[in-house]
Every structure is written in structure tokens, then in C-alpha cells.
Coordinates of C-alpha atoms and ligand atoms in Angstrom, one line a residue:
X1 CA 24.4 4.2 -16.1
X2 CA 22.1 0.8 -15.3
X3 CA 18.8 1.4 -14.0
X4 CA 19.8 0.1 -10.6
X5 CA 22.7 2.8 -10.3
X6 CA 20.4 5.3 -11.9
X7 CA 18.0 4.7 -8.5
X8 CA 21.5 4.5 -6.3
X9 CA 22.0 8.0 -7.0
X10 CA 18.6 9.3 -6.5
X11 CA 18.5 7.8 -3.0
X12 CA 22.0 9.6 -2.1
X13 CA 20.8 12.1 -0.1
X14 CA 18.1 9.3 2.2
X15 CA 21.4 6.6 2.3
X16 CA 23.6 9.5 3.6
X17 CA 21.1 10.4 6.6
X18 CA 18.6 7.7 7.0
X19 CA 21.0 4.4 5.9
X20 CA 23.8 5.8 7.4
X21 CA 22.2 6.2 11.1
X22 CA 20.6 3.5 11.0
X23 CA 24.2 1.7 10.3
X24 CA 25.6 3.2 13.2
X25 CA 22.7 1.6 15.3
X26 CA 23.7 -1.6 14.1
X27 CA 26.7 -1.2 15.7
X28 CA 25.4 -1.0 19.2
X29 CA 25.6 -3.7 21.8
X30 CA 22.5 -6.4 21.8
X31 CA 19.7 -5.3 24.5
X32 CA 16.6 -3.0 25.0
X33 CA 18.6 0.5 23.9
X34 CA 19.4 -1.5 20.3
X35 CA 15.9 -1.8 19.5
X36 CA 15.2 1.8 21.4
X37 CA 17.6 3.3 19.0
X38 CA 16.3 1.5 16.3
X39 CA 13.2 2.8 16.5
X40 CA 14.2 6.2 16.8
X41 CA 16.3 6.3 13.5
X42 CA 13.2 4.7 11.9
X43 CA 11.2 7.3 13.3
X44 CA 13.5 10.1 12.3
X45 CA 13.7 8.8 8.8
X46 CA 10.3 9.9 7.9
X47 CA 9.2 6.0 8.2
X48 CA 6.5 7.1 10.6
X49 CA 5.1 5.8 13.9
X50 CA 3.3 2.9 13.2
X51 CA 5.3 1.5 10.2
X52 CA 8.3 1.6 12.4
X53 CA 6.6 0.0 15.9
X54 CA 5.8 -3.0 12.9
X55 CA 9.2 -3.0 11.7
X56 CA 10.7 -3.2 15.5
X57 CA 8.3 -5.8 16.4
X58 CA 9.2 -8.3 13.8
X59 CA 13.2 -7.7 14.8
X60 CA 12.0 -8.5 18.4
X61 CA 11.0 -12.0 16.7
X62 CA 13.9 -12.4 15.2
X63 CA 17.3 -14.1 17.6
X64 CA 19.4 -10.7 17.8
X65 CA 23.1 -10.6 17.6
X66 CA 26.6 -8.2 17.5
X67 CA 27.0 -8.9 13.9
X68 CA 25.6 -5.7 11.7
X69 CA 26.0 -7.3 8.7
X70 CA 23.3 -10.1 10.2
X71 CA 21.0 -7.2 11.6
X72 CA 21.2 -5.3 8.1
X73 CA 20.1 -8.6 6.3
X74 CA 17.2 -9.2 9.3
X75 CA 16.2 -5.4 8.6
X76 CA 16.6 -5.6 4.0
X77 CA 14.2 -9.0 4.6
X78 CA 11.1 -7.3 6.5
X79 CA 11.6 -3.7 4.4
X80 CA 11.0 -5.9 1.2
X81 CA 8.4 -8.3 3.1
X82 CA 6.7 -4.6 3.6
X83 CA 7.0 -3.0 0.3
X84 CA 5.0 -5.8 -1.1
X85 CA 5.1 -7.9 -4.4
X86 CA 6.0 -5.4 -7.6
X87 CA 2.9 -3.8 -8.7
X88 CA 3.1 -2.8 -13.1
X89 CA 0.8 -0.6 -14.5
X90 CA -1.8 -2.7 -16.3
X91 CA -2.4 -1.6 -19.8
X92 CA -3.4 -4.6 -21.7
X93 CA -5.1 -5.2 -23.9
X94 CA -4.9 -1.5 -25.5
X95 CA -6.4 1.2 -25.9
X96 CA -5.6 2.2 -21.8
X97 CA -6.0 5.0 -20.2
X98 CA -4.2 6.8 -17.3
X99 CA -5.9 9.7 -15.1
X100 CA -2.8 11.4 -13.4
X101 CA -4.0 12.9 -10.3
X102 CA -2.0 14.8 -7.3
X103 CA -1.9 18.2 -5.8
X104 CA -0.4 21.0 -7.9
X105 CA 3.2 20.8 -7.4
X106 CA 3.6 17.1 -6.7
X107 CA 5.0 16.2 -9.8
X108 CA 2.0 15.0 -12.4
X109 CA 3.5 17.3 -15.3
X110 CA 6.7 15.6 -15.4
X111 CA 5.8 12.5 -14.7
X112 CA 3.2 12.2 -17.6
X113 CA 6.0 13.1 -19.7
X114 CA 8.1 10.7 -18.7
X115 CA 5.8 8.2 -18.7
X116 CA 4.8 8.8 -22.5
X117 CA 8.7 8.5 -22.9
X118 CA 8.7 5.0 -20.8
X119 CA 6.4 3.9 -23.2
X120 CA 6.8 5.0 -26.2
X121 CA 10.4 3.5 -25.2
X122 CA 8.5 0.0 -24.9
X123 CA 6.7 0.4 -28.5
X124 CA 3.4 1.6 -27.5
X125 CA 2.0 4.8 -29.1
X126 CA 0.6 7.3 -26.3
X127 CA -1.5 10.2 -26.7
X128 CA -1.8 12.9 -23.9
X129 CA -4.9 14.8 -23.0
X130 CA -4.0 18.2 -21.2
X131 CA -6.8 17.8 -18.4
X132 CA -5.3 21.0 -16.5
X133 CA -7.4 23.4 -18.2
X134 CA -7.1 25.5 -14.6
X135 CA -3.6 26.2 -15.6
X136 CA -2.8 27.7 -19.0
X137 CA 1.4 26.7 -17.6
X138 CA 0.3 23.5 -17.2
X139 CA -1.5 23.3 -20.7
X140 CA 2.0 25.0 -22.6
X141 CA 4.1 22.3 -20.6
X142 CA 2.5 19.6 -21.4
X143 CA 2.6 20.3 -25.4
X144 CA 6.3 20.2 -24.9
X145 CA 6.8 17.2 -23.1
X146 CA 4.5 15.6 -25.4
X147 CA 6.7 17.2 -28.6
X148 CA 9.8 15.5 -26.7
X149 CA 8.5 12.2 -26.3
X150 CA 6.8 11.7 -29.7
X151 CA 3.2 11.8 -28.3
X152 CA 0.4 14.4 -29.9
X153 CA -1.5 16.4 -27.3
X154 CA -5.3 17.1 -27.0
X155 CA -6.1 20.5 -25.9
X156 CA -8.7 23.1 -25.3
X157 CA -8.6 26.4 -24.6
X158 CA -7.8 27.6 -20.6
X159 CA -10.6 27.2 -18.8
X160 CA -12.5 24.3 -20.9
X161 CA -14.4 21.7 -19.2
X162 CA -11.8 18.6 -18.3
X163 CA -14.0 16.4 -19.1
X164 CA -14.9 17.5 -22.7
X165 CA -10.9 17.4 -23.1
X166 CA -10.9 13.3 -22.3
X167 CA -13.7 12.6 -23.9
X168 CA -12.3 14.3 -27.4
X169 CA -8.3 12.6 -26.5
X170 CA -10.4 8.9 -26.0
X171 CA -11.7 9.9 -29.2
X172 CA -8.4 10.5 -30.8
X173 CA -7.4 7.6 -29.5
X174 CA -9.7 5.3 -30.8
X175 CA -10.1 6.3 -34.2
X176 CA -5.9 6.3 -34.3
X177 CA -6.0 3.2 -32.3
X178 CA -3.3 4.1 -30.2
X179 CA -2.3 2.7 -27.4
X180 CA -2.5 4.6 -24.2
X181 CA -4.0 7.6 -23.8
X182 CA -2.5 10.0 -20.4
X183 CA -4.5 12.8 -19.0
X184 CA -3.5 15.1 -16.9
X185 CA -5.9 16.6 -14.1
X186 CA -5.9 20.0 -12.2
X187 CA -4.9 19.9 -9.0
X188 CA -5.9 22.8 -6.6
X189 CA -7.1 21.5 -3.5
X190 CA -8.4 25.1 -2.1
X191 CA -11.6 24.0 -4.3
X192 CA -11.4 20.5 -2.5
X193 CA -15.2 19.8 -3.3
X194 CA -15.3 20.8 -7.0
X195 CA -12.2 19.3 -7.7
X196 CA -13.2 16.1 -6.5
X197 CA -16.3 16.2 -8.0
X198 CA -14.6 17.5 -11.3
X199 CA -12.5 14.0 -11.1
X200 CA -15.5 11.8 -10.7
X201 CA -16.8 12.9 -14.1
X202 CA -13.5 12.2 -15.7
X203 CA -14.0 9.1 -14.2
X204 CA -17.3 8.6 -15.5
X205 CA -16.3 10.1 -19.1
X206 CA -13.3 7.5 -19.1
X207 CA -15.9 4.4 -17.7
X208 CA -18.6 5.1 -20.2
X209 CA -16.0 5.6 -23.5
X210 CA -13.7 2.4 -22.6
X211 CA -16.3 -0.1 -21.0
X212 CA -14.6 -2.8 -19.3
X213 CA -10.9 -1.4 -20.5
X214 CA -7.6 -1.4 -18.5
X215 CA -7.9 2.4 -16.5
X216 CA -5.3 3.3 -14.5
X217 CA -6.2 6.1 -11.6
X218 CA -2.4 6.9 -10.3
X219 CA -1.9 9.4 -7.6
X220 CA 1.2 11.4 -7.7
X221 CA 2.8 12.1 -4.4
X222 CA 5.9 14.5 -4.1
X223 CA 8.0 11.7 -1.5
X224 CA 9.0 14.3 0.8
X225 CA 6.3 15.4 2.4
X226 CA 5.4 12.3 4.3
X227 CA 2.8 12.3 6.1
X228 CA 0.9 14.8 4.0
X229 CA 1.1 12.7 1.3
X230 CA -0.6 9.7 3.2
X231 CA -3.4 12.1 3.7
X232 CA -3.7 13.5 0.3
X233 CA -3.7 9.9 -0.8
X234 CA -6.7 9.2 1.5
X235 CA -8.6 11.6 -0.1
X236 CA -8.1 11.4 -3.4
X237 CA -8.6 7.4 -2.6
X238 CA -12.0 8.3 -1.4
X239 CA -13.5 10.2 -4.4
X240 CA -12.3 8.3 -7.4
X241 CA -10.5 4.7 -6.6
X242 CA -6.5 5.1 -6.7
X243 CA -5.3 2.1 -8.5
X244 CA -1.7 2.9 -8.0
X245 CA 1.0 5.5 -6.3
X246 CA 3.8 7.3 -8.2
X247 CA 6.5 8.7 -5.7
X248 CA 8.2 11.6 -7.1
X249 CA 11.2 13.3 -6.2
X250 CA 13.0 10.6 -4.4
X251 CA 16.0 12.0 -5.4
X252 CA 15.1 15.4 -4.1
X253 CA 14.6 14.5 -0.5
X254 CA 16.5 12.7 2.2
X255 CA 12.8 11.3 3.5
X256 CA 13.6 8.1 1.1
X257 CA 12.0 6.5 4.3
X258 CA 8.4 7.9 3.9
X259 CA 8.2 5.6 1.3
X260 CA 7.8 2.6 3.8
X261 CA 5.3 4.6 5.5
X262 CA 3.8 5.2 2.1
X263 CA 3.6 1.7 0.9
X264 CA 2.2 0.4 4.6
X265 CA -0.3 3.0 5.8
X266 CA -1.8 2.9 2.5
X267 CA -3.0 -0.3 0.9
X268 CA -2.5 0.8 -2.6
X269 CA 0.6 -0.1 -4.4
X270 CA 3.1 2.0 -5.5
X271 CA 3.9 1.3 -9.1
X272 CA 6.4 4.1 -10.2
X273 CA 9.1 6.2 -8.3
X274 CA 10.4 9.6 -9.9
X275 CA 14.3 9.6 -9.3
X276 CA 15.0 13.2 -11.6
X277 CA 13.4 15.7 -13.9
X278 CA 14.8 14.2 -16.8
X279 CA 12.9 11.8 -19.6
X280 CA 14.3 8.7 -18.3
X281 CA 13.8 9.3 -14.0
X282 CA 10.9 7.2 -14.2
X283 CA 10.8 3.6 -13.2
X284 CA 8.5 1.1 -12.0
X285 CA 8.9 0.4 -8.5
X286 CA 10.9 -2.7 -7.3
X287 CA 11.0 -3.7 -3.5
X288 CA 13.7 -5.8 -4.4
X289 CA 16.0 -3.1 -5.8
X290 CA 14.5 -0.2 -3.6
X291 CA 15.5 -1.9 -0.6
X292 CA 18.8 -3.2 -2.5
X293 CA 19.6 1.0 -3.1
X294 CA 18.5 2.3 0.5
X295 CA 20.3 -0.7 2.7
X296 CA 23.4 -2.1 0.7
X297 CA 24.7 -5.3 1.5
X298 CA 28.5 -3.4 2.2
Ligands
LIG301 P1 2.5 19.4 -11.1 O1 2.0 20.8 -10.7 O2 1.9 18.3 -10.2 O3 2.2 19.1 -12.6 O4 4.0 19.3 -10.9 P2 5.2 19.5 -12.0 O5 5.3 18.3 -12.8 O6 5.1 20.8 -12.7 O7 6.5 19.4 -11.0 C1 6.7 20.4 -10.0 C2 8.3 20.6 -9.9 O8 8.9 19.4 -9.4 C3 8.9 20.9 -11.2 O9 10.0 21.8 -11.0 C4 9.5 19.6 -11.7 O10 10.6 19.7 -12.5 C5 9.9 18.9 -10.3 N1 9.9 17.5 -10.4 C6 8.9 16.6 -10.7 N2 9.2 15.3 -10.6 C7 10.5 15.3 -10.1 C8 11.4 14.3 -9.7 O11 11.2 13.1 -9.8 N3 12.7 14.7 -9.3 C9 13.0 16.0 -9.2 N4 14.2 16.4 -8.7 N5 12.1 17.0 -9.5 C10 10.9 16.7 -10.0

């Protein structure tokens, strides 16, 4: 299956409630109830309040007619104008290194591991540093994604100091001169404060060991909680400096629609979505093709 049809499928469930009401608004006669209508099914698509007022006031702009096929093309032109240029992760020139941060649950687990499989798919040795230490789980399933993809794992006992566990993986890293080095991070927000503060010095660890190197900060969001993961982003934002958003679990969710919430409430760019649980659900987000999955030119 192409990558393209790979997303198509993940996005079944948002096409069959999101897409396919808002196709049956297309349908209705020009006037005030159209846009009315509109808005609603924009609303009750997860894209959110003010994303969708935007949306509706550039359709107002535009002439309106009976023809949904012209209203589908008016709508695919301001989701893409919204989701923004293309955003890649920026690992260049090597050794890089990617914090993966995110409440527990969201997704960071998997998505380290398919990310070490994305690039060790693309040539570039990867190391992973199992910055969890909360979670002994977390630890054990990291080891195996890292076994899976063909990248060795720093640990330390449950418990460790994070920190210590990035500083020995940068380490590793540099003395093997690998390529990118991915750590994991804990994620239990009941210790908001200590967490936070637990992330900093990462950040700090990382800052001091690669001076002036390509650092990725990427928050992992599970895509259907909406709204909740706007505010987790905010806060994670705050303390250390997202530099990108993954969206995991699109294909889990028929919210698909959050993610134009996501991508407009928040100025940070969302560079990867997560379309399954296996190696290869991963890929960099493309407007283009995102919009190309959720509203198909029939
Ligand atoms: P963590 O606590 O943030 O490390 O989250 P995990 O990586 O352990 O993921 C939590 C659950 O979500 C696991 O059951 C994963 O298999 C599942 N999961 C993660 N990413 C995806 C995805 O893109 N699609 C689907 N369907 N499940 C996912």
C-alpha cells in the first residue's frame, strides 16, 4: 500500500463522520443556513470554535455557488492554506537529538520506535535513551522497540535520574558517532511541577553536551482528545520550547478534525502524524496529502 493510501485508511473513521457531513452540507441551497450548517459540522468535527469561525469567514469571501464539487475545492484550498507549509524534523548536520515529550498514554513509546524505524529506514544510525525511568513498562518497551528497529538502548535502573540517562546516551552517541540520538521522557502530569522542572534539565543536559546542534523538542499528542491536547501543548510549550507536534492515533479517532484546531490554535508545526501501532504508521505531516485524505476530490 503507498503512503498516501496508507494515511487514507487511517483517516476512515474522521472521512466517514466528519467528511461525509460535511458533504451533505455542500449539498444545501446557497444562503445564510449553508454557512450555518457549515459551521456546525466544523464545530462537531472536533475543529473547534475559533478555527471554524476562520474557516467560515474566508468562505464568506469567497462568491458561493450550488456546485459541491466548487465548495469542496473552496473548502480543500483554505484547510491546506491553514495547515501551513510542511514542517521536517531538522537533523542536520548529525549527531541530533530528539526529546519526546507528552502525557503518559499519548503515544511517545511507540512513536520513538517508529521513528528509530523511519530513520534507520533513511540510513541514519539512531540510538534511544530510555528517559522514563518512572516507568520500569516503559523502560522494558522501549528495549524492544529499539531490538526491532536496529537501534541500541541506554538504560538505568527504575527510578534513575533522567538526566544522567541522556547525558550517558549523548555519550554513546558521540563516541559511536551516530546519528540521532531519541529519548524518551516520563510523563505523569499529577507531579506537574517536578516534571516540568525534570524536563528543563534534560534540556539543559542536551544544550550543554551538543552546543549549537540540531535538537528537536516534539510533543506527542494522542489526536483525539482535542482540546485537551491544545492545552497540554501549552504547557509543555511553556517550560521547555516545543519545536514540533506529533499527532498520534489518527487512525484511532473519528476527531481527524482536531487536527485543524491543533495546527491553528497552536503556532508550532506539526511535523509527524501516527496513522497505526505498527513500525511503519509514522509519517511526516503533509498539508497537501492530509487535506487530499480528509476531503477527496470525488
Ligand atoms: P506513552 O505512555 O506515551 O509512551 O504511550 P504508548 O506509546 O505506550 O501508547 C499508548 C497506547 O497507544 C499503546 O497501546 C499504543 O499501542 C497506542 N498507540 C500509540 N500510537 C498509536 C497510533 O498511532 N495508532 C494507534 N491505533 N495506537 C497507537
Amino acid at each position: 500500500m503507498s503512503f498516501f493510501d496508507r494515511l487514507k485508511v487511517g483517516l476512515a473513521r474522521t472521512r466517514g463522520s466528519f467528511t461525509a457531513r460535511v458533504e451533505q452540507v455542500f449539498r444545501q441551497p446557497p444562503g445564510p443556513e449553508f454557512y450555518e450548517e457549515l459551521e456546525a459540522a466544523l464545530v462537531q468535527g472536533d475543529v473547534g470554535l475559533p478555527t471554524s469561525a476562520l474557516i467560515i469567514e474566508r468562505f464568506r469571501a469567497r462568491r458561493d455557488t450550488h456546485d459541491p464539487g466548487q465548495r469542496r475545492e473552496a473548502l480543500r484550498q483554505i484547510v491546506v492554506e491553514l495547515l501551513g507549509a510542511p514542517a521536517p524534523l531538522q537533523l542536520d548536520p548529525p549527531p541530533a537529538a530528539v526529546l519526546v515529550l507528552g502525557v503518559n498514554g499519548a503515544g511517545k513509546t511507540t512513536t520513538i520506535g517508529k521513528l528509530a524505524h523511519h530513520l534507520r529506514a533513511q540510513g541514519r544510525s539512531v540510538m534511544l535513551a530510555a528517559g522514563d525511568t518512572f516507568r520500569a513498562a516503559a523502560i522494558d518497551q522501549l528495549v524492544i522497540w529499539g531490538e526491532r528497529a536496529g537501534a541500541a538502548v541506554v538504560r538505568h535502573a527504575p527510578g534513575a535520574d533522567p538526566a544522567a540517562v541522556v547525558y550517558d546516551a549523548l555519550a554513546a552517541v558521540r563516541a559511536r558517532r551516530l546519528d540521532v540520538l531519541i529519548a524518551d521522557t516520563a510523563g505523569r502530569l499529577h507531579t506537574k511541577v517536578n516534571l516540568m522542572e525534570e524536563l528543563k534539565k534534560i534540556n539543559r543536559v542536551v544544550a550543554r553536551e551538543l552546543p549549537g546542534g540540531p535538537v528537536e523538542r516534539l510533543l506527542v499528542v494522542d489526536a483525539g482528545t482535542g482540546q485537551n491536547a491544545i492545552q497540554q501543548a501549552r504547557l509543555f510549550h511553556e517550560a521547555v520550547g516545543v519545536t514540533g507536534l506529533v499527532l498520534a492515533k489518527l487512525d484511532g479517532t473519528a476527531k481527524g478534525g482536531a487536527v485543524l484546531a491543533i495546527a491553528h490554535e497552536l503556532a508550532l508545526p506539526v511535523k509527524l502524524i501516527g496513522i497505526g501501532e505498527a513500525p511503519d504508521d509514522l509519517q511526516p505531516f503533509d498539508p497537501q496529502q492530509f487535506t487530499d485524505a480528509l476531503l477527496p476530490v470525488v
